[in-house]
Coordinates of C-alpha atoms in Angstrom, one line a residue:
M1 CA -8.3 8.7 31.4
S2 CA -5.8 5.9 32.0
N3 CA -1.9 5.8 30.9
T4 CA -0.3 2.9 29.1
T5 CA 3.4 1.5 30.0
I6 CA 5.3 1.1 26.8
P7 CA 9.0 -0.2 26.8
T8 CA 11.1 2.5 24.8
I9 CA 12.9 1.7 21.9
D10 CA 16.3 1.0 23.9
G11 CA 14.8 -2.0 25.4
T12 CA 16.0 -0.6 28.8
G13 CA 13.7 -2.3 30.5
A14 CA 11.4 -0.7 33.6
T15 CA 13.4 2.3 34.2
G16 CA 13.1 3.1 30.4
S17 CA 9.4 2.4 30.4
A18 CA 7.3 5.8 29.5
Q19 CA 4.0 6.4 30.6
V20 CA 2.0 7.5 27.6
E21 CA -1.2 8.8 26.7
P22 CA -3.3 6.5 25.2
A23 CA -5.0 7.6 21.7
G24 CA -8.2 9.1 23.2
H25 CA -11.9 8.1 23.7
G26 CA -12.3 8.2 19.7
A27 CA -9.6 5.2 19.0
P28 CA -11.8 2.5 18.6
G29 CA -14.0 4.3 15.8
I30 CA -10.7 5.5 14.4
A31 CA -9.4 2.5 14.5
R32 CA -12.1 1.1 13.0
L33 CA -12.3 3.6 10.1
T34 CA -8.6 2.7 9.4
G35 CA -9.2 -0.9 9.0
L36 CA -12.2 -0.4 6.6
A37 CA -10.0 2.0 4.7
Y38 CA -7.0 -0.6 4.4
L39 CA -10.0 -3.4 3.1
G40 CA -10.6 -0.6 0.8
I41 CA -7.1 -0.2 -0.4
I42 CA -6.7 -4.1 -1.0
A43 CA -10.1 -4.1 -3.0
T44 CA -9.4 -1.3 -5.3
G45 CA -5.6 -2.0 -5.8
I46 CA -6.8 -6.2 -6.6
F47 CA -9.6 -4.9 -8.8
A48 CA -7.3 -2.0 -10.7
E49 CA -4.3 -4.4 -10.9
F50 CA -5.5 -7.5 -11.9
V51 CA -9.0 -7.3 -12.9
V52 CA -8.7 -4.2 -15.2
R53 CA -5.0 -4.2 -16.2
G54 CA -4.5 -7.9 -16.0
S55 CA -7.2 -8.4 -18.4
L56 CA -6.7 -5.8 -20.9
V57 CA -2.8 -5.5 -21.3
V58 CA -1.2 -8.1 -23.2
D59 CA 2.8 -7.9 -22.7
D60 CA 4.9 -7.2 -25.8
D61 CA 1.9 -6.9 -27.9
P62 CA 1.0 -3.1 -28.5
M63 CA -1.9 -3.9 -31.1
A64 CA -3.8 -6.3 -29.0
T65 CA -3.4 -4.3 -25.8
A66 CA -4.9 -1.3 -27.9
I67 CA -7.9 -3.3 -29.0
K68 CA -8.7 -4.3 -25.9
I69 CA -8.7 -1.4 -24.3
A70 CA -10.7 0.5 -26.7
E71 CA -12.7 -2.5 -26.8
N72 CA -13.1 -2.1 -22.9
T73 CA -13.2 1.6 -22.2
A74 CA -15.4 1.5 -19.6
L75 CA -13.5 -1.1 -17.8
F76 CA -10.2 0.8 -18.2
R77 CA -11.8 4.0 -16.7
A78 CA -13.1 2.1 -13.9
G79 CA -9.5 0.7 -13.0
I80 CA -8.3 4.1 -13.2
G81 CA -11.1 5.2 -10.6
A82 CA -10.1 2.3 -8.7
D83 CA -6.4 3.9 -8.5
V84 CA -7.6 6.9 -7.2
A85 CA -10.2 5.6 -4.4
M86 CA -7.1 3.5 -3.4
V87 CA -5.2 6.8 -3.2
A88 CA -7.9 8.3 -1.0
F89 CA -8.1 5.1 1.3
D90 CA -4.2 5.5 1.6
A91 CA -4.4 8.8 2.9
M92 CA -7.3 8.0 5.1
V93 CA -5.1 5.1 6.7
A94 CA -2.1 6.9 7.0
F95 CA -3.6 9.8 9.3
G96 CA -5.6 7.0 10.9
L97 CA -2.2 4.9 11.9
F98 CA -1.0 8.4 12.8
R99 CA -3.3 9.1 15.5
L100 CA -3.7 5.6 16.7
L101 CA 0.2 5.0 17.5
R102 CA 1.6 8.6 17.7
H103 CA 1.7 8.1 21.3
V104 CA 4.1 5.0 20.8
D105 CA 6.8 7.2 19.2
R106 CA 5.8 10.5 17.5
K107 CA 8.9 11.0 15.2
L108 CA 8.5 7.2 14.2
A109 CA 4.8 7.8 13.3
I110 CA 5.6 10.6 11.6
T111 CA 8.0 9.0 9.5
A112 CA 5.4 6.4 8.4
T113 CA 3.2 8.7 7.7
V114 CA 5.1 10.7 5.7
W115 CA 6.4 7.7 3.4
R116 CA 2.9 6.7 3.1
L117 CA 1.7 10.1 1.8
L118 CA 4.7 10.2 -0.1
Q119 CA 3.7 6.8 -2.1
G120 CA 0.3 8.1 -2.5
A121 CA 1.2 11.3 -4.2
V122 CA 3.2 9.2 -6.3
I123 CA 0.9 6.9 -7.3
A124 CA -1.7 9.8 -7.9
V125 CA 0.9 11.5 -10.5
N126 CA 1.5 8.4 -12.5
L127 CA -2.0 7.8 -12.9
L128 CA -1.5 10.4 -16.0
F129 CA 0.3 7.5 -17.8
L130 CA -3.1 5.4 -17.5
V131 CA -5.2 8.6 -18.9
S132 CA -2.6 8.8 -22.2
A133 CA -2.7 5.3 -22.6
L134 CA -6.2 5.4 -22.8
G135 CA -6.2 8.2 -25.1
H136 CA -3.8 6.5 -26.9
A137 CA -5.5 3.4 -27.7
Q138 CA -8.6 4.8 -28.7
D139 CA -6.5 7.0 -31.2
A140 CA -5.2 3.7 -32.5
V141 CA -8.3 2.0 -33.3
T142 CA -10.0 3.7 -36.4
G143 CA -14.0 3.3 -37.2
D144 CA -13.2 0.6 -39.5
G145 CA -11.3 -1.6 -37.2
T146 CA -8.2 -1.0 -38.6
V147 CA -5.2 -0.7 -35.5
M148 CA -2.3 1.8 -36.0
P149 CA 0.8 0.8 -34.9
G150 CA 1.9 4.0 -33.7
P151 CA -0.4 5.2 -31.2
A152 CA -0.7 1.3 -30.0
T153 CA 3.0 1.4 -29.1
D154 CA 2.7 4.4 -27.5
A155 CA -0.6 3.5 -25.5
L156 CA 1.7 0.2 -24.1
D157 CA 4.4 2.5 -23.4
A158 CA 2.5 4.7 -21.1
I159 CA 1.3 1.7 -19.6
E160 CA 4.4 0.5 -18.8
R161 CA 6.1 3.4 -17.7
H162 CA 2.9 3.6 -15.1
A163 CA 3.9 0.2 -14.1
V164 CA 7.6 1.6 -13.2
G165 CA 5.9 4.6 -11.5
Y166 CA 3.9 2.5 -9.2
D167 CA 7.0 0.4 -7.9
V168 CA 8.8 3.9 -7.3
G169 CA 5.9 4.5 -5.0
L170 CA 5.6 1.3 -3.5
I171 CA 9.8 1.6 -2.6
A172 CA 7.9 4.7 -0.1
F173 CA 5.1 2.4 1.1
A174 CA 8.2 -0.2 1.9
L175 CA 10.0 2.1 4.2
S176 CA 6.5 3.1 5.5
C177 CA 5.9 -0.4 6.5
F178 CA 9.1 -0.7 8.4
A179 CA 8.1 2.1 10.2
V180 CA 4.9 0.9 11.3
A181 CA 6.2 -2.8 11.8
R182 CA 8.5 -1.2 14.6
L183 CA 5.7 0.7 16.3
L184 CA 3.5 -2.4 16.5
Q185 CA 6.4 -4.5 17.8
I186 CA 7.1 -1.7 20.5
S187 CA 3.5 -1.4 21.5
R188 CA 2.5 -4.9 21.3
L189 CA -1.0 -3.5 20.2
T190 CA -1.3 -6.6 17.4
P191 CA -0.5 -10.3 17.7
R192 CA 3.4 -10.7 17.1
W193 CA 3.1 -12.1 13.9
I194 CA 1.3 -9.1 12.3
A195 CA 4.2 -6.9 14.0
L196 CA 7.0 -9.3 12.5
G197 CA 5.0 -9.7 9.3
M198 CA 4.9 -6.2 8.5
Y199 CA 8.9 -6.0 8.4
A200 CA 8.5 -8.9 6.1
T201 CA 5.7 -6.7 4.4
G202 CA 8.2 -4.0 3.9
A203 CA 11.0 -6.2 2.6
V204 CA 8.7 -8.1 -0.2
Y205 CA 7.5 -4.5 -1.6
L206 CA 11.1 -2.8 -1.3
I207 CA 12.7 -5.8 -3.3
G208 CA 9.9 -6.2 -5.6
S209 CA 9.9 -2.8 -6.7
L210 CA 13.6 -2.5 -7.3
A211 CA 13.5 -5.7 -9.1
A212 CA 10.8 -4.1 -11.4
V213 CA 13.3 -1.4 -11.8
F214 CA 16.7 -2.7 -12.2
A215 CA 16.1 -6.9 -12.5
P216 CA 12.8 -7.4 -14.3
D217 CA 14.1 -10.9 -14.5
L218 CA 14.0 -11.6 -11.4
L219 CA 10.1 -10.9 -11.2
T220 CA 8.9 -14.3 -11.1
V221 CA 11.1 -15.3 -8.3
I222 CA 9.7 -12.7 -6.2
D223 CA 6.3 -12.9 -7.2
P224 CA 4.9 -15.6 -5.1
F225 CA 6.1 -13.9 -2.4
Y226 CA 3.5 -10.9 -2.3
G227 CA 1.2 -13.2 -1.1
I228 CA 2.8 -12.8 2.5
A229 CA 2.1 -8.8 2.4
L230 CA -1.5 -9.9 1.1
V231 CA -1.9 -12.0 4.0
V232 CA -0.5 -9.6 6.6
E233 CA -2.1 -6.7 5.3
F234 CA -5.4 -8.0 5.7
G235 CA -4.7 -9.3 9.1
F236 CA -3.6 -6.0 10.2
A237 CA -6.7 -4.5 8.7
V238 CA -8.9 -7.1 10.7
C239 CA -6.9 -6.1 14.1
L240 CA -7.9 -2.4 13.2
L241 CA -11.4 -3.5 12.7
K242 CA -11.6 -5.0 16.3
G243 CA -9.4 -2.4 17.7
L244 CA -5.5 -2.1 19.0
R245 CA -5.2 -3.8 22.3
P246 CA -2.1 -4.8 24.2
R247 CA -1.4 -8.1 24.1
A248 CA -2.5 -10.3 27.0
G249 CA 0.8 -11.0 29.2
S250 CA 2.7 -8.5 27.3
S251 CA 4.9 -5.7 29.4
A252 CA 2.5 -3.4 27.4
R253 CA -0.6 -2.9 30.1
A254 CA -3.2 -0.3 31.0
A255 CA -2.7 1.8 34.2

């Protein structure tokens, strides 16, 4: 098994380089599985957030929201199921990236993994708000079509609490992105734009989540920047599917 020379974090050059063991013979398979799981996160996240909640939740209108959810309970449940799948995919990506990048800097890889798993845990617990919202919406709409304002308001409140909790979870994801970006920058296992893009992705999620919690009026300005995160994460998933390899001409080389 060959070793790989990777510059140390302090950037001291040849004298500071370290011979590290590659991820192992199973690395290509792990990378592909991790890439597929990453694509799964993107697909399920878009479906749950935009296809389901984007079509059923009416801002500032609890009665309209309750009616839409009550009339489309199967779709709303599918959205919850997609969120559950996303959390499972996230755990797969967390452990997969740890296996693939732990040889670069084990402590930093652990940090990235812990933050990503913490995000998943927050999002998983937060799904209870959506389950509650479904129940309130069904209670709000009676058999004759009458909408009861109390349960309808409770349904929208639960959805809004879910949104806040989701953003809190994404703060942990942002910190994980910074750690992964540093690992990719050190190892040069992806194109440079992916490593730099992961820094940008972390910044977008961190700023966006903090704005959602503390300054919601700024979201209209920040929302377009999530396109950067989507492009970078999709690109990273494609790199994983192809296998992580040192960039040609970089100081990271196979011995």
